[in-house]
Amino acid sequence: MTREEAERCCGIPKSILDEYEQLWHSGQPDHYDERDIETLSLVVTLHDIGLSTQEVKVYMAAPHDSERLRMLERLRQRELDQIHHAEQQLERIDWLRHEIRKGIGGI
């Protein structure tokens, strides 16, 4: 499969293909086999879940699944912290809305 075919049929962004070619692709230029496509899909997923390029490099180079799991656990905790913060903001918004509807605290 060519680079253009990988981009078009698999929905792999050009930036991910550039990154992959620079860091991991050791095969024939402009040719991707099934294993390349699987790796590219993983790289896309890792970026989609919030890993930076540097974090993706560390993840891909990790020699043990336990290291990858630790990275994913840290990412999961970071996401949960963001969710918790967003929930607190929603509670404050709802409190302010409630106060305005009661006629108290509206400016």
Coordinates of C-alpha atoms in Angstrom, one line a residue:
M1 CA 0.0 0.0 0.0
T2 CA 1.3 3.4 -0.9
R3 CA 1.4 6.4 1.5
E4 CA -1.5 8.0 -0.3
E5 CA -3.5 4.8 -0.1
A6 CA -2.8 4.5 3.6
E7 CA -3.8 8.1 4.1
R8 CA -7.0 7.8 2.0
C9 CA -8.4 4.4 2.9
C10 CA -7.2 4.0 6.5
G11 CA -7.8 7.7 7.5
I12 CA -4.2 8.1 8.7
P13 CA -3.3 11.8 8.9
K14 CA -0.3 13.0 7.0
S15 CA 1.3 14.2 10.2
I16 CA 1.2 10.6 11.6
L17 CA 2.6 9.2 8.4
D18 CA 5.5 11.7 8.6
E19 CA 6.1 10.8 12.2
Y20 CA 6.0 7.1 11.5
E21 CA 8.4 7.4 8.6
Q22 CA 10.8 9.4 10.6
L23 CA 10.8 7.2 13.7
W24 CA 9.8 3.6 12.9
H25 CA 9.4 2.8 9.3
S26 CA 12.3 0.7 8.1
G27 CA 10.7 -0.8 5.0
Q28 CA 10.6 0.2 1.4
P29 CA 9.9 4.0 1.0
D30 CA 6.3 4.8 0.2
H31 CA 5.2 1.2 0.8
Y32 CA 3.3 0.0 3.9
D33 CA 2.6 -3.6 4.7
E34 CA -0.1 -5.0 7.0
R35 CA 2.2 -4.7 10.0
D36 CA 2.9 -1.0 9.2
I37 CA -0.8 -0.3 9.0
E38 CA -1.4 -2.0 12.4
T39 CA 1.4 0.1 13.9
L40 CA 0.1 3.3 12.3
S41 CA -3.3 2.5 13.7
L42 CA -1.8 2.2 17.2
V43 CA 0.1 5.5 16.8
V44 CA -3.1 7.2 15.7
T45 CA -5.0 5.8 18.7
L46 CA -2.2 6.9 21.1
H47 CA -2.4 10.4 19.8
D48 CA -6.2 10.4 19.9
I49 CA -6.1 9.5 23.6
G50 CA -3.8 12.4 24.3
L51 CA -0.3 11.2 24.1
S52 CA 2.3 13.6 22.7
T53 CA 4.8 12.5 20.1
Q54 CA 7.4 12.1 22.8
E55 CA 5.1 10.0 24.9
V56 CA 4.2 7.9 21.8
K57 CA 8.0 7.3 21.3
V58 CA 8.4 6.2 24.9
Y59 CA 5.3 4.0 24.7
M60 CA 6.5 2.3 21.5
A61 CA 10.0 1.8 22.8
A62 CA 8.8 0.3 26.2
P63 CA 10.3 -3.2 26.4
H64 CA 7.6 -4.5 28.7
D65 CA 3.8 -4.3 28.8
S66 CA 4.0 -3.3 32.5
E67 CA 5.6 0.0 31.4
R68 CA 2.9 0.6 28.8
L69 CA 0.3 -0.1 31.4
R70 CA 1.8 2.4 33.8
M71 CA 1.8 5.1 31.1
L72 CA -1.9 4.3 30.4
E73 CA -2.8 4.4 34.1
R74 CA -1.1 7.9 34.4
L75 CA -3.0 9.1 31.4
R76 CA -6.3 7.6 32.7
Q77 CA -5.7 9.4 36.1
R78 CA -5.0 12.7 34.3
E79 CA -8.3 12.3 32.3
L80 CA -10.2 11.5 35.5
D81 CA -8.7 14.6 37.2
Q82 CA -9.9 16.7 34.2
I83 CA -13.4 15.2 34.4
H84 CA -13.5 15.9 38.1
H85 CA -12.5 19.5 37.6
A86 CA -15.2 19.8 34.9
E87 CA -17.8 18.4 37.2
Q88 CA -16.9 20.9 39.9
Q89 CA -17.3 23.7 37.3
L90 CA -20.7 22.4 36.3
E91 CA -21.8 22.3 39.9
R92 CA -20.7 26.0 40.3
I93 CA -22.5 26.9 37.2
D94 CA -25.7 25.1 38.3
W95 CA -25.5 26.8 41.7
L96 CA -25.2 30.3 40.1
R97 CA -28.1 29.5 37.8
H98 CA -30.1 28.4 40.8
E99 CA -29.3 31.6 42.7
I100 CA -30.3 33.7 39.8
R101 CA -33.6 31.9 39.4
K102 CA -34.3 32.4 43.1
G103 CA -33.6 36.1 42.7
I104 CA -30.7 36.0 45.1
G105 CA -27.2 36.7 44.0
G106 CA -28.1 37.8 40.5
I107 CA -26.1 40.8 39.4

